[in-house]
Amino acid sequence: AQRVTQPEKLLSVFKGAPVELKCNYSYSGSPELFWYVQYSRQRLQLLLRHISRESIKGFTADLNKGETSFHLKKPFAQEEDSAMYYCALGRGYQKVTFGTGTKLQVIP
Amino acid sequence: GAVVSQHPSWVICKSGTSVKIECRSLDFQATTMFWYRQFPKQSLMLMATSNEGSKATYEQGVEKDKFLINHASLTLSTLTVTSAHPEDSSFYICSAPGLAGGGPETQYFGPGTRLLVL
């Protein structure tokens, strides 16, 4: 069965500190992983996907198939990064399995 | 950019009544839309896939007679919670792919509808 695990419900870091939001997955097929973000009072939106291997707003995420992980990282946290972050696994045609989410709180 | 709207944004109803939630793609057409449910402090759970011109596809464990889905046009899908009970109280979110045949990365999410059943 597909499963996405985000072990931290809340992660608090100081501004300028490194950030790592953890995500582990289980999936029998070839995984397609995503990170979504939801800022306060805004709708859910895509942050990045593993296939594109891009850096968005300073965030990067590397798919580690050996550890079945897709952790989201940023070297220097900014206050505007405070939001809810969801790791997600693409399964089949357009379907997505979401993790439980991690609330990132950046302390000024 | 593509926008997905939902109406209403929140609704309070009495137990036993039915509630209809609309999901619209405002500036693009969507032959497929997705309905999710999110309980407090929990993840978004996919409920069903809404298909324009055909029956919706429900995820395992979701009662199709309880959650009626109608994809009436290329820009509108409705979710009707029939005979709502307090345990149906939740946050309902829809999404639509902004690109025909596009994968999850093209999904645009609605703002959600909060349902409270008394």
CSV table of C-alpha atoms in Angstrom, one decimal, chain B residues 8-116:
chain,number,residue,atom,x,y,z
B,8,PRO,CA,-19.7,27.7,-0.4
B,9,SER,CA,-16.6,28.3,1.6
B,10,TRP,CA,-18.3,27.1,4.8
B,11,VAL,CA,-21.7,25.6,5.6
B,12,ILE,CA,-23.5,24.6,8.8
B,13,CYS,CA,-26.4,22.2,8.5
B,14,LYS,CA,-28.6,20.1,10.7
B,15,SER,CA,-28.1,16.3,10.9
B,16,GLY,CA,-30.1,14.5,8.3
B,17,THR,CA,-30.0,17.2,5.6
B,18,SER,CA,-28.1,17.1,2.4
B,19,VAL,CA,-25.4,19.6,1.4
B,20,LYS,CA,-24.1,20.4,-2.0
B,21,ILE,CA,-20.6,21.7,-2.6
B,22,GLU,CA,-19.6,23.1,-6.0
B,23,CYS,CA,-16.1,23.0,-7.5
B,24,ARG,CA,-15.5,25.2,-10.6
B,25,SER,CA,-12.5,25.6,-12.9
B,26,LEU,CA,-12.7,29.3,-13.7
B,27,ASP,CA,-10.5,29.8,-16.7
B,28,PHE,CA,-9.9,26.3,-18.0
B,29,GLN,CA,-11.7,23.1,-18.7
B,30,ALA,CA,-11.3,20.0,-16.6
B,31,THR,CA,-12.6,16.7,-17.7
B,32,THR,CA,-11.4,15.3,-14.4
B,33,MET,CA,-11.6,16.7,-10.9
B,34,PHE,CA,-10.7,15.3,-7.5
B,35,TRP,CA,-12.4,15.5,-4.2
B,36,TYR,CA,-10.5,15.3,-0.9
B,37,ARG,CA,-11.5,15.4,2.7
B,38,GLN,CA,-9.3,16.6,5.5
B,39,PHE,CA,-10.1,16.1,9.2
B,40,PRO,CA,-8.5,18.4,11.7
B,41,LYS,CA,-4.7,17.9,12.0
B,42,GLN,CA,-4.9,15.1,9.5
B,43,SER,CA,-3.9,14.6,5.9
B,44,LEU,CA,-5.9,15.2,2.8
B,45,MET,CA,-7.6,11.9,1.9
B,46,LEU,CA,-8.7,11.4,-1.7
B,47,MET,CA,-12.4,10.5,-1.8
B,48,ALA,CA,-13.2,10.2,-5.4
B,49,THR,CA,-12.3,11.2,-9.0
B,50,SER,CA,-15.0,13.1,-10.8
B,51,ASN,CA,-15.2,12.4,-14.5
B,52,GLU,CA,-17.1,14.7,-16.9
B,53,GLY,CA,-19.8,12.7,-18.7
B,54,SER,CA,-19.4,9.5,-16.8
B,55,LYS,CA,-19.6,8.1,-13.3
B,56,ALA,CA,-17.2,9.1,-10.6
B,57,THR,CA,-14.6,6.7,-9.3
B,58,TYR,CA,-14.6,6.3,-5.6
B,59,GLU,CA,-11.7,5.4,-3.4
B,60,GLN,CA,-11.9,2.3,-1.2
B,61,GLY,CA,-14.0,2.9,1.9
B,62,VAL,CA,-15.9,5.9,0.5
B,63,GLU,CA,-19.6,5.4,0.3
B,64,LYS,CA,-20.8,6.4,-3.1
B,65,ASP,CA,-24.4,6.7,-2.0
B,66,LYS,CA,-23.4,9.0,0.8
B,67,PHE,CA,-21.2,11.3,-1.3
B,68,LEU,CA,-22.8,11.9,-4.6
B,69,ILE,CA,-20.7,13.4,-7.3
B,70,ASN,CA,-21.9,15.0,-10.5
B,71,HIS,CA,-19.6,16.4,-13.1
B,72,ALA,CA,-22.2,18.3,-15.1
B,73,SER,CA,-19.9,20.3,-17.4
B,74,LEU,CA,-16.2,20.8,-18.2
B,75,THR,CA,-16.0,23.4,-15.5
B,76,LEU,CA,-18.2,22.2,-12.7
B,77,SER,CA,-18.2,19.2,-10.4
B,78,THR,CA,-20.6,19.0,-7.4
B,79,LEU,CA,-20.3,16.9,-4.3
B,80,THR,CA,-23.5,16.3,-2.4
B,81,VAL,CA,-23.2,14.9,1.2
B,82,THR,CA,-26.5,13.2,1.6
B,83,SER,CA,-28.2,12.8,5.0
B,84,ALA,CA,-25.3,14.4,6.7
B,85,HIS,CA,-24.3,13.4,10.2
B,86,PRO,CA,-21.9,15.0,12.6
B,87,GLU,CA,-19.1,12.6,11.6
B,88,ASP,CA,-19.3,14.1,8.1
B,89,SER,CA,-18.1,17.4,9.5
B,90,SER,CA,-14.8,18.0,7.7
B,91,PHE,CA,-12.9,20.2,5.3
B,92,TYR,CA,-13.6,19.3,1.7
B,93,ILE,CA,-11.2,20.3,-1.0
B,94,CYS,CA,-11.4,19.8,-4.8
B,95,SER,CA,-8.6,20.0,-7.3
B,96,ALA,CA,-8.4,19.9,-11.1
B,97,PRO,CA,-5.5,19.4,-13.5
B,98,GLY,CA,-4.6,22.6,-15.2
B,99,LEU,CA,-3.3,20.7,-18.2
B,100,ALA,CA,-5.3,18.1,-20.0
B,101,GLY,CA,-3.7,14.8,-19.2
B,102,GLY,CA,-1.3,16.4,-16.9
B,103,GLY,CA,0.0,14.7,-13.8
B,104,PRO,CA,-0.3,15.7,-10.1
B,105,GLU,CA,2.2,18.5,-10.6
B,106,THR,CA,-0.5,20.3,-12.7
B,107,GLN,CA,-3.2,20.1,-10.0
B,108,TYR,CA,-4.8,23.3,-9.0
B,109,PHE,CA,-6.6,23.2,-5.6
B,110,GLY,CA,-9.7,25.0,-4.5
B,111,PRO,CA,-9.8,26.9,-1.3
B,112,GLY,CA,-11.9,24.2,0.5
B,113,THR,CA,-15.3,24.1,2.0
B,114,ARG,CA,-15.7,23.6,5.7
B,115,LEU,CA,-18.8,21.6,6.6
B,116,LEU,CA,-20.2,21.5,10.1
